[in-house]
C-alpha cells in the first residue's frame, strides 16, 4: 500500500495544478477544478461526496462518516481549496506546477493550505474504507473561497446550510511550527484569531496661506500630535492563560519568562527579547499576542505646499484580543480625541470580534499527546492568528477549532509564516509525512473513545 505521505503528495500535486486562484472576484477561484480532483480521488471508494455550488464554479465538497454513538463528539477536517494569486516572475519554478524538487513540493497552495486539505482527504478515505467505526461523526470538507472571507465557502454554509458541515470539533489551518528556533520543542497550535476594528481619525484645521502660519490651526500638526498620543497611550497588555501556556512551552530563561508573564514588566521584557539572538524575531508576535494593537497605516494631510491644511486623516489598523469589544475600541479612541476638542473625530464602525477555543478540551488534549508522541519533548504553544480562517465560523457555532500540523524542524514559526501568500511557496516531504501521520493519530484516537 502506498504510504500516507506518498498518497498525500500525489493528491497535493494535483490540487496545486488545479490552479484555483481566488483573486477576490466572486467569479474567480474555480474551486470546481479542485472538487473534480477530489471526486476522482474518492471515486469507487464508496465515500459519497456532497457537492455544493452556491455561485457558479465555487464548488465545495463534503463527506460524513456516521458515528456509532449519537452522544459522542463529532470531528470535522476542514480544508480550503482556493489559493491566492501569484506574481509568476518572482518564482524560481512555475507556481502551479506542483513539482517535487529536492524533497520539496513547489507551488501556490503547498503550505496554505492544500497539503492539509490533501491530508484530510487521504485520512478520511483510509478510515472510511478500512471499516473504521468512529464514535462520533467524522466530517471531511474541502471548501471554496477562504481567501476572500469565505462568502462562497464556510461563510455561505454558516448562513444557509450549517448542518451539512456542522461538527463539535474542527481541525483546520495552521500549526506545528517550532516557536523559538530550530531546536525548540514549543509547537504552535492555532487556538484563536484576533479580531479587527479598522478606524479612521479625521482632523480639522483652518485653511490659510502658508506664508503667515502663526496662530493657525494646522491639521497636519494636530495630526502629528494625535499620532504621538496614540503611540504613548497604546492599549495595556493582557496576560491570558493561553499566553502563559505558550510561555511555559517556550522554556525561556527563568528571569525573562517571569517578566514576560506580568502585565507590569512585559513591555520592557519584549524589548529585551528583541535583542535575543535566536528568539528576537518573536518579539513582534509576543507583543501582538498580548496586546490589542493600534497601527497607524495611512496618513494624509495637505495638497499644496503653500497652503496650511484644513483637514487630514489617519487610518488605523486595530487588532483586538479576545474579550475586547467595539465599545472598548471606541472608548480608547474617544479618550485620545478628547484631548483635541473640536478638532478630531473618529470614523468607522466595522468590528469583528476575536475568537478562541479552550485549551482544556478533549481535542486539545489529544493534540498535546500526539505532538509529544511524534516530536520528543514537544509542548503545545497555543497561539492567536490574525484573522479570518474558517475556524471563526465554527467557533461562532460553538465548535472547538484548532490549527494543527507537525512541520519539520527547519520550518520554524517565522520561516513557515513567511511561506504564506509569498513567492516560491513550497513544503518539504518530512513536514507532509509528520502532518498526515499526526493527523491520522489525532483522528483515530479522538474518535475511538
Ligand atoms: Zn489558508
Tab-separated table of C-alpha atoms and ligand atoms in Angstrom:
chain	number	residue	atom	x	y	z
A	1	UNK	CA	0.000	0.000	0.000
A	2	UNK	CA	1.204	3.494	-0.797
A	3	UNK	CA	2.364	5.342	2.307
A	4	UNK	CA	0.198	8.094	3.772
A	5	UNK	CA	2.910	10.533	2.766
A	6	UNK	CA	3.154	9.476	-0.855
A	7	UNK	CA	-0.595	9.388	-1.303
A	8	UNK	CA	-0.841	12.883	0.198
A	9	UNK	CA	1.968	14.228	-2.006
A	10	UNK	CA	0.304	12.891	-5.158
A	11	UNK	CA	-3.031	14.470	-4.241
A	12	UNK	CA	-1.341	17.717	-3.193
A	13	UNK	CA	0.365	17.957	-6.584
A	14	UNK	CA	-2.966	17.546	-8.348
A	15	UNK	CA	-4.609	20.173	-6.161
A	16	UNK	CA	-1.790	22.651	-6.863
A	17	UNK	CA	-2.170	22.000	-10.605
A	18	UNK	CA	-5.908	22.726	-10.375
A	19	UNK	CA	-4.827	26.410	-10.183
A	20	UNK	CA	-7.738	27.513	-8.030
A	21	UNK	CA	-6.677	31.149	-7.811
A	22	UNK	CA	-9.025	33.354	-5.828
A	23	UNK	CA	-8.368	36.969	-6.835
A	24	UNK	CA	-11.249	38.298	-4.768
A	25	UNK	CA	-13.807	38.371	-7.582
A	26	UNK	CA	-16.819	36.174	-6.967
A	27	UNK	CA	-16.314	34.526	-10.358
A	28	UNK	CA	-12.663	33.622	-9.656
A	29	UNK	CA	-11.427	30.657	-7.593
A	30	UNK	CA	-12.632	27.946	-9.942
A	31	UNK	CA	-12.707	25.548	-6.997
A	32	UNK	CA	-14.769	23.230	-9.204
A	33	UNK	CA	-11.405	22.031	-10.531
A	34	UNK	CA	-10.184	21.026	-7.039
A	35	UNK	CA	-13.587	19.435	-6.409
A	36	UNK	CA	-13.160	17.394	-9.609
A	37	UNK	CA	-9.724	16.223	-8.397
A	38	UNK	CA	-11.270	15.124	-5.104
A	39	UNK	CA	-14.256	13.472	-6.791
A	40	UNK	CA	-11.829	11.435	-8.834
A	41	UNK	CA	-9.764	10.680	-5.726
A	42	UNK	CA	-12.803	9.266	-3.919
A	43	UNK	CA	-14.334	7.579	-6.984
A	44	UNK	CA	-15.053	3.910	-6.370
A	45	UNK	CA	-14.201	4.142	-2.648
A	46	UNK	CA	-17.811	4.110	-1.534
A	47	UNK	CA	-17.388	7.572	0.014
A	48	UNK	CA	-20.271	9.807	-1.002
A	49	UNK	CA	-19.320	13.431	-1.607
A	50	UNK	CA	-21.958	16.124	-1.284
A	51	UNK	CA	-21.294	18.826	-3.856
A	52	UNK	CA	-22.370	22.378	-3.026
A	53	UNK	CA	-22.110	25.239	-5.535
A	54	UNK	CA	-23.608	28.473	-4.173
A	55	UNK	CA	-22.094	30.508	-7.029
A	56	UNK	CA	-21.103	29.166	-10.453
A	57	UNK	CA	-17.793	27.333	-10.212
A	58	UNK	CA	-17.435	27.884	-6.470
A	59	UNK	CA	-17.750	24.246	-5.518
A	60	UNK	CA	-17.209	22.765	-2.056
A	61	UNK	CA	-17.396	19.026	-1.381
A	62	UNK	CA	-18.312	17.429	1.928
A	63	UNK	CA	-18.377	13.844	3.190
A	64	UNK	CA	-19.613	12.483	6.509
A	65	UNK	CA	-18.772	9.165	8.098
A	66	UNK	CA	-21.517	8.477	10.623
A	67	UNK	CA	-20.524	7.767	14.234
A	68	UNK	CA	-21.682	4.748	16.215
A	69	UNK	CA	-22.631	6.769	19.297
A	70	UNK	CA	-25.065	9.652	18.815
A	71	UNK	CA	-23.802	11.185	22.076
A	72	UNK	CA	-20.154	11.156	21.039
A	73	UNK	CA	-18.470	14.359	19.913
A	74	UNK	CA	-18.056	14.799	16.164
A	75	UNK	CA	-14.900	15.981	14.397
A	76	UNK	CA	-14.549	17.836	11.098
A	77	UNK	CA	-11.414	18.186	8.961
A	78	UNK	CA	-11.912	21.444	7.081
A	79	UNK	CA	-9.547	22.483	4.309
A	80	UNK	CA	-9.943	25.284	1.826
A	81	UNK	CA	-9.147	24.569	-1.810
A	82	UNK	CA	-8.615	28.128	-3.089
A	83	UNK	CA	-5.217	29.817	-3.239
A	84	UNK	CA	-4.087	33.432	-3.501
A	85	UNK	CA	-2.788	34.941	-6.783
A	86	UNK	CA	0.870	34.719	-7.794
A	87	UNK	CA	3.391	37.012	-9.442
A	88	UNK	CA	4.920	34.332	-11.651
A	89	UNK	CA	8.057	36.375	-12.411
A	90	UNK	CA	9.128	36.135	-8.746
A	91	UNK	CA	9.079	32.334	-8.748
A	92	UNK	CA	12.104	30.092	-9.283
A	93	UNK	CA	9.820	27.274	-10.518
A	94	UNK	CA	6.412	27.661	-12.181
A	95	UNK	CA	3.880	28.437	-9.412
A	96	UNK	CA	1.192	25.933	-10.405
A	97	UNK	CA	3.474	23.070	-11.457
A	98	UNK	CA	3.289	21.105	-8.203
A	99	UNK	CA	6.740	19.719	-8.958
A	100	UNK	CA	8.681	17.699	-6.401
A	101	UNK	CA	12.165	19.214	-6.433
A	102	UNK	CA	14.914	18.234	-3.978
A	103	UNK	CA	12.442	16.877	-1.472
A	104	UNK	CA	10.019	19.803	-1.602
A	105	UNK	CA	6.637	20.137	-3.304
A	106	UNK	CA	6.573	23.504	-5.040
A	107	UNK	CA	3.593	25.619	-5.852
A	108	UNK	CA	0.974	28.081	-4.766
A	109	UNK	CA	-1.069	26.492	-2.005
A	110	UNK	CA	1.580	23.936	-0.963
A	111	UNK	CA	1.595	25.477	2.530
A	112	UNK	CA	-1.673	27.473	2.517
A	113	UNK	CA	-3.345	25.051	2.818
A	114	UNK	CA	-3.535	22.370	0.154
A	115	UNK	CA	-1.176	19.962	1.972
A	116	UNK	CA	-3.634	19.897	4.852
A	117	UNK	CA	-6.666	19.597	2.572
A	118	UNK	CA	-4.910	16.692	0.825
A	119	UNK	CA	-4.009	15.093	4.184
A	120	UNK	CA	-7.627	15.339	5.345
A	121	UNK	CA	-8.856	13.634	2.157
A	122	UNK	CA	-6.288	10.837	2.395
A	123	UNK	CA	-7.058	10.118	6.054
A	124	UNK	CA	-10.814	10.279	5.531
A	125	UNK	CA	-10.684	7.848	2.617
A	126	UNK	CA	-8.469	5.392	4.500
A	127	UNK	CA	-10.658	5.433	7.585
A	128	UNK	CA	-13.891	5.200	5.594
A	129	UNK	CA	-12.679	2.281	3.504
A	130	UNK	CA	-10.925	0.342	6.275
A	131	UNK	CA	-14.031	-0.384	8.300
A	132	UNK	CA	-13.108	2.184	10.983
A	133	UNK	CA	-16.229	2.900	13.029
A	134	UNK	CA	-15.830	6.328	14.622
A	135	UNK	CA	-17.600	7.025	17.921
A	136	UNK	CA	-18.813	10.419	16.694
A	137	UNK	CA	-19.243	11.622	13.087
A	138	UNK	CA	-16.115	12.318	11.072
A	139	UNK	CA	-16.616	15.079	8.501
A	140	UNK	CA	-14.364	15.962	5.567
A	141	UNK	CA	-14.959	19.354	3.979
A	142	UNK	CA	-12.950	20.816	1.086
A	143	UNK	CA	-14.287	24.336	0.846
A	144	UNK	CA	-14.132	27.293	-1.509
A	145	UNK	CA	-13.297	30.953	-1.001
A	146	UNK	CA	-11.450	31.032	2.330
A	147	UNK	CA	-9.013	33.583	0.922
A	148	UNK	CA	-11.733	36.169	0.344
A	149	UNK	CA	-13.822	35.914	3.503
A	150	UNK	CA	-15.473	32.552	2.731
A	151	UNK	CA	-18.546	34.081	1.057
A	152	UNK	CA	-18.828	31.058	-1.241
A	153	UNK	CA	-17.495	28.577	1.331
A	154	UNK	CA	-17.863	28.125	5.079
A	155	UNK	CA	-19.390	31.597	5.406
A	156	UNK	CA	-22.098	30.548	2.978
A	157	UNK	CA	-22.693	27.283	4.860
A	158	UNK	CA	-22.803	29.250	8.095
A	159	UNK	CA	-25.747	31.280	6.855
A	160	UNK	CA	-27.530	28.802	4.613
A	161	UNK	CA	-26.713	25.177	5.262
A	162	UNK	CA	-24.839	24.670	8.519
A	163	UNK	CA	-25.935	21.090	9.178
A	164	UNK	CA	-24.011	19.854	6.126
A	165	UNK	CA	-20.630	20.807	7.573
A	166	UNK	CA	-21.502	21.064	11.285
A	167	UNK	CA	-19.302	19.391	13.901
A	168	UNK	CA	-18.457	19.777	17.586
A	169	UNK	CA	-14.726	19.893	16.904
A	170	UNK	CA	-12.656	21.043	13.963
A	171	UNK	CA	-9.113	20.751	12.714
A	172	UNK	CA	-8.028	23.311	10.128
A	173	UNK	CA	-5.029	25.557	9.345
A	174	UNK	CA	-2.474	26.009	10.804
A	175	UNK	CA	0.014	24.821	13.404
A	176	UNK	CA	3.002	22.652	14.149
A	177	UNK	CA	5.787	25.196	13.676
A	178	UNK	CA	8.559	25.458	16.224
A	179	UNK	CA	8.310	28.651	18.192
A	180	UNK	CA	11.755	29.964	19.077
A	181	UNK	CA	14.144	28.322	16.655
A	182	UNK	CA	15.056	25.001	15.112
A	183	UNK	CA	15.894	23.288	18.418
A	184	UNK	CA	12.730	24.422	20.154
A	185	UNK	CA	10.111	21.900	21.245
A	186	UNK	CA	7.358	24.510	21.592
A	187	UNK	CA	4.994	23.644	18.735
A	188	UNK	CA	2.310	26.078	17.693
A	189	UNK	CA	-1.357	25.145	17.829
A	190	UNK	CA	-3.786	27.710	16.442
A	191	UNK	CA	-6.430	28.273	19.118
A	192	UNK	CA	-7.952	31.571	18.079
A	193	UNK	CA	-7.845	34.675	15.981
A	194	UNK	CA	-7.618	38.297	16.897
A	195	UNK	CA	-10.492	40.494	15.821
A	196	UNK	CA	-10.316	43.682	13.789
A	197	UNK	CA	-11.666	47.209	14.144
A	198	UNK	CA	-10.247	49.451	11.401
A	199	UNK	CA	-10.884	53.133	12.092
A	200	UNK	CA	-10.075	56.494	10.561
A	201	UNK	CA	-9.327	59.576	12.587
A	202	UNK	CA	-10.273	62.816	10.853
A	203	UNK	CA	-8.511	66.024	11.847
A	204	UNK	CA	-9.708	69.564	11.132
A	205	UNK	CA	-7.808	72.865	10.930
A	206	UNK	CA	-8.025	76.348	9.408
A	207	UNK	CA	-7.109	76.816	5.775
A	208	UNK	CA	-4.665	79.692	5.437
A	209	UNK	CA	-1.790	80.872	3.318
A	210	UNK	CA	1.377	79.164	4.482
A	211	UNK	CA	3.353	82.424	4.324
A	212	UNK	CA	1.759	83.533	7.622
A	213	UNK	CA	1.251	80.345	9.663
A	214	UNK	CA	1.271	81.900	13.149
A	215	UNK	CA	-1.852	81.204	15.179
A	216	UNK	CA	-3.442	78.953	12.556
A	217	UNK	CA	-4.810	75.567	13.447
A	218	UNK	CA	-2.748	73.345	11.161
A	219	UNK	CA	-4.390	69.960	10.558
A	220	UNK	CA	-1.002	68.384	9.761
A	221	UNK	CA	0.458	69.491	13.084
A	222	UNK	CA	-2.591	68.285	15.021
A	223	UNK	CA	-2.361	65.002	13.153
A	224	UNK	CA	1.249	64.531	14.277
A	225	UNK	CA	0.229	65.171	17.889
A	226	UNK	CA	-2.631	62.672	17.636
A	227	UNK	CA	-0.239	60.015	16.328
A	228	UNK	CA	2.161	60.740	19.164
A	229	UNK	CA	-0.701	60.366	21.670
A	230	UNK	CA	-1.821	57.098	20.063
A	231	UNK	CA	1.697	55.730	20.499
A	232	UNK	CA	2.158	56.827	24.097
A	233	UNK	CA	-1.304	55.693	25.192
A	234	UNK	CA	-1.275	52.331	23.429
A	235	UNK	CA	-3.588	49.688	24.975
A	236	UNK	CA	-2.201	47.894	28.018
A	237	UNK	CA	-1.000	44.283	27.793
A	238	UNK	CA	-3.246	41.388	28.721
A	239	UNK	CA	-1.765	38.205	30.143
A	240	UNK	CA	-4.058	35.310	29.234
A	241	UNK	CA	-3.927	31.701	30.423
A	242	UNK	CA	-3.140	30.753	26.876
A	243	UNK	CA	-0.155	33.107	26.716
A	244	UNK	CA	1.142	31.624	29.982
A	245	UNK	CA	0.919	28.144	28.415
A	246	UNK	CA	2.874	29.308	25.377
A	247	UNK	CA	5.428	30.937	27.646
A	248	UNK	CA	5.830	27.691	29.598
A	249	UNK	CA	6.309	25.745	26.349
A	250	UNK	CA	8.977	28.220	25.218
A	251	UNK	CA	11.135	27.430	28.273
A	252	UNK	CA	12.951	30.776	28.246
A	253	UNK	CA	15.479	31.758	30.921
A	254	UNK	CA	13.517	31.971	34.184
A	255	UNK	CA	14.023	35.654	34.792
A	256	UNK	CA	12.906	36.678	31.284
A	257	UNK	CA	9.984	34.288	31.464
A	258	UNK	CA	8.786	35.754	34.755
A	259	UNK	CA	8.916	39.253	33.348
A	260	UNK	CA	7.003	38.202	30.206
A	261	UNK	CA	4.289	36.799	32.458
A	262	UNK	CA	3.411	40.058	34.191
A	263	UNK	CA	1.483	42.997	32.689
A	264	UNK	CA	3.776	45.370	34.602
A	265	UNK	CA	7.010	44.099	33.085
A	266	UNK	CA	6.093	42.505	29.770
A	267	UNK	CA	6.631	45.600	27.626
A	268	UNK	CA	10.240	46.020	28.804
A	269	UNK	CA	10.758	42.267	28.564
A	270	UNK	CA	9.628	42.299	24.905
A	271	UNK	CA	12.304	44.955	24.232
A	272	UNK	CA	14.821	42.658	25.895
A	273	UNK	CA	13.550	39.656	23.945
A	274	UNK	CA	14.091	41.539	20.694
A	275	UNK	CA	17.860	41.590	21.466
A	276	UNK	CA	17.985	37.818	21.914
A	277	UNK	CA	19.997	36.101	19.120
A	278	UNK	CA	17.538	33.266	18.419
A	279	UNK	CA	14.281	34.493	19.925
A	280	UNK	CA	14.473	38.117	18.855
A	281	UNK	CA	12.305	37.527	15.802
A	282	UNK	CA	9.460	36.503	18.113
A	283	UNK	CA	9.220	39.935	19.754
A	284	UNK	CA	6.583	41.418	17.373
A	285	UNK	CA	4.435	38.296	17.741
A	286	UNK	CA	4.737	38.159	21.524
A	287	UNK	CA	3.619	41.778	21.505
A	288	UNK	CA	0.690	41.072	19.162
A	289	UNK	CA	-0.454	38.040	21.205
A	290	UNK	CA	-0.596	40.064	24.405
A	291	UNK	CA	-1.836	43.449	23.223
A	292	UNK	CA	-4.698	44.933	21.307
A	293	UNK	CA	-2.611	46.724	18.687
A	294	UNK	CA	-3.255	50.107	17.071
A	295	UNK	CA	-1.094	50.541	13.970
A	296	UNK	CA	-1.006	53.840	12.084
A	297	UNK	CA	-1.051	52.933	8.398
A	298	UNK	CA	-2.195	55.771	6.108
A	299	UNK	CA	-1.606	59.417	6.974
A	300	UNK	CA	-2.896	62.193	4.763
A	301	UNK	CA	-2.943	65.990	5.039
A	302	UNK	CA	-2.410	68.914	2.728
A	303	UNK	CA	-2.377	69.188	-1.023
A	304	UNK	CA	-0.364	72.288	-1.818
A	305	UNK	CA	2.990	73.387	-0.492
A	306	UNK	CA	1.860	76.972	0.200
A	307	UNK	CA	-1.430	76.189	1.947
A	308	UNK	CA	-1.915	75.310	5.643
A	309	UNK	CA	-4.053	72.147	5.515
A	310	UNK	CA	-7.548	72.409	6.943
A	311	UNK	CA	-8.066	68.662	7.105
A	312	UNK	CA	-6.215	65.403	7.427
A	313	UNK	CA	-6.772	61.794	8.314
A	314	UNK	CA	-5.069	58.859	9.977
A	315	UNK	CA	-6.044	55.280	9.113
A	316	UNK	CA	-5.657	52.797	11.932
A	317	UNK	CA	-5.352	49.035	11.636
A	318	UNK	CA	-6.628	47.879	15.032
A	319	UNK	CA	-6.448	44.199	16.019
A	320	UNK	CA	-8.283	43.249	19.181
A	321	UNK	CA	-7.672	40.482	21.690
A	322	UNK	CA	-10.429	38.094	22.804
A	323	UNK	CA	-12.833	39.887	25.128
A	324	UNK	CA	-12.220	43.355	23.685
A	325	UNK	CA	-15.434	44.968	22.413
A	326	UNK	CA	-16.249	47.671	19.866
A	327	UNK	CA	-17.088	49.915	22.830
A	328	UNK	CA	-13.613	49.363	24.277
A	329	UNK	CA	-12.052	50.474	20.982
A	330	UNK	CA	-14.346	53.476	20.711
A	331	UNK	CA	-13.680	54.442	24.338
A	332	UNK	CA	-9.944	54.301	23.781
A	333	UNK	CA	-10.045	56.469	20.658
A	334	UNK	CA	-12.547	58.875	22.219
A	335	UNK	CA	-10.166	59.479	25.118
A	336	UNK	CA	-7.431	60.440	22.653
A	337	UNK	CA	-9.833	62.602	20.607
A	338	UNK	CA	-10.986	64.364	23.803
A	339	UNK	CA	-7.551	65.927	24.120
A	340	UNK	CA	-8.149	67.849	20.891
A	341	UNK	CA	-11.567	69.435	21.448
A	342	UNK	CA	-13.436	70.239	18.254
A	343	UNK	CA	-10.530	69.158	16.046
A	344	UNK	CA	-10.679	65.383	15.938
A	345	UNK	CA	-13.391	62.836	15.170
A	346	UNK	CA	-13.366	59.072	14.640
A	347	UNK	CA	-14.939	57.371	11.632
A	348	UNK	CA	-15.858	53.738	11.019
A	349	UNK	CA	-17.815	51.156	12.964
A	350	UNK	CA	-16.787	47.850	11.407
A	351	UNK	CA	-15.960	45.359	14.122
A	352	UNK	CA	-15.190	41.687	14.035
A	353	UNK	CA	-14.540	40.245	17.482
A	354	UNK	CA	-11.686	37.915	18.323
A	355	UNK	CA	-12.470	34.245	18.844
A	356	UNK	CA	-10.732	31.389	20.618
A	357	UNK	CA	-11.204	27.778	21.647
A	358	UNK	CA	-10.381	26.477	25.103
A	359	UNK	CA	-7.195	24.503	25.677
A	360	UNK	CA	-8.999	22.459	28.341
A	361	UNK	CA	-10.964	20.498	25.736
A	362	UNK	CA	-10.562	16.812	24.857
A	363	UNK	CA	-9.423	17.555	21.308
A	364	UNK	CA	-6.689	19.874	22.552
A	365	UNK	CA	-5.512	17.174	24.980
A	366	UNK	CA	-5.345	14.749	22.051
A	367	UNK	CA	-3.315	17.243	20.030
A	368	UNK	CA	-0.975	17.642	23.002
A	369	UNK	CA	-0.352	13.904	23.359
A	370	UNK	CA	0.045	13.424	19.605
A	371	UNK	CA	2.656	16.192	19.383
A	372	UNK	CA	4.592	14.573	22.239
A	373	UNK	CA	4.436	11.207	20.512
A	374	UNK	CA	5.793	12.491	17.194
A	375	UNK	CA	8.307	15.059	18.463
A	376	UNK	CA	10.164	14.049	21.631
A	377	UNK	CA	9.600	16.618	24.356
A	378	UNK	CA	7.115	18.643	22.310
A	379	UNK	CA	4.828	21.015	24.174
A	380	UNK	CA	1.910	22.787	22.511
A	381	UNK	CA	2.191	26.559	22.237
A	382	UNK	CA	-1.364	27.862	21.823
A	383	UNK	CA	-1.326	30.979	19.698
A	384	UNK	CA	-3.695	33.512	18.158
A	385	UNK	CA	-3.666	34.111	14.430
A	386	UNK	CA	-4.518	37.437	12.889
A	387	UNK	CA	-7.866	36.531	11.466
A	388	UNK	CA	-10.016	35.214	9.193
A	389	UNK	CA	-9.638	31.474	8.753
A	390	UNK	CA	-12.696	29.234	8.508
A	391	UNK	CA	-12.219	28.348	12.195
A	392	UNK	CA	-14.045	31.528	13.150
A	393	UNK	CA	-17.360	30.325	11.695
A	394	UNK	CA	-17.119	27.058	13.586
A	395	UNK	CA	-16.310	28.877	16.823
A	396	UNK	CA	-19.321	31.109	16.185
A	397	UNK	CA	-21.433	27.954	16.015
A	398	UNK	CA	-19.974	26.712	19.297
A	399	UNK	CA	-17.353	24.284	17.988
A	400	UNK	CA	-13.789	23.905	19.273
A	401	UNK	CA	-11.481	24.629	16.373
A	402	UNK	CA	-7.730	24.168	16.310
A	403	UNK	CA	-4.977	24.687	13.776
A	404	UNK	CA	-2.931	21.501	13.719
A	405	UNK	CA	0.070	20.240	11.802
A	406	UNK	CA	3.587	18.984	12.512
A	407	UNK	CA	6.246	20.742	10.466
A	408	UNK	CA	9.881	19.733	10.050
A	409	UNK	CA	12.428	21.401	12.397
A	410	UNK	CA	13.616	23.871	9.749
A	411	UNK	CA	10.130	25.293	9.286
A	412	UNK	CA	10.184	27.411	12.413
A	413	UNK	CA	7.295	29.763	13.109
A	414	UNK	CA	8.835	32.719	11.272
A	415	UNK	CA	10.034	30.660	8.322
A	416	UNK	CA	6.673	28.911	7.906
A	417	UNK	CA	4.766	32.154	8.332
A	418	UNK	CA	6.775	33.745	5.544
A	419	UNK	CA	5.753	30.963	3.159
A	420	UNK	CA	2.112	32.075	3.269
A	421	UNK	CA	1.000	34.109	0.254
A	422	UNK	CA	4.600	34.617	-0.880
A	423	UNK	CA	6.613	33.643	-3.945
A	424	UNK	CA	8.318	30.226	-4.018
A	425	UNK	CA	5.787	28.659	-1.662
A	426	UNK	CA	6.855	25.052	-1.070
A	427	UNK	CA	6.779	22.336	1.517
A	428	UNK	CA	9.216	19.565	2.390
A	429	UNK	CA	8.313	15.883	2.452
A	430	UNK	CA	9.131	15.497	6.149
A	431	UNK	CA	6.501	18.114	7.061
A	432	UNK	CA	3.923	16.344	4.915
A	433	UNK	CA	4.826	12.966	6.406
A	434	UNK	CA	4.709	14.167	10.033
A	435	UNK	CA	1.488	16.100	9.500
A	436	UNK	CA	-0.508	13.390	7.771
A	437	UNK	CA	0.593	10.712	10.247
A	438	UNK	CA	-0.021	13.068	13.170
A	439	UNK	CA	-3.496	13.885	11.882
A	440	UNK	CA	-4.257	10.204	11.451
A	441	UNK	CA	-3.190	9.643	15.062
A	442	UNK	CA	-5.346	12.514	16.379
A	443	UNK	CA	-8.430	11.455	14.427
A	444	UNK	CA	-8.237	7.742	15.298
A	445	UNK	CA	-7.675	8.386	18.981
A	446	UNK	CA	-10.217	11.166	19.287
A	447	UNK	CA	-12.961	9.137	17.623
A	448	UNK	CA	-12.124	5.815	19.297
A	449	UNK	CA	-13.059	6.973	22.766
B	1	LIG	ZN1	-5.295	29.377	4.293
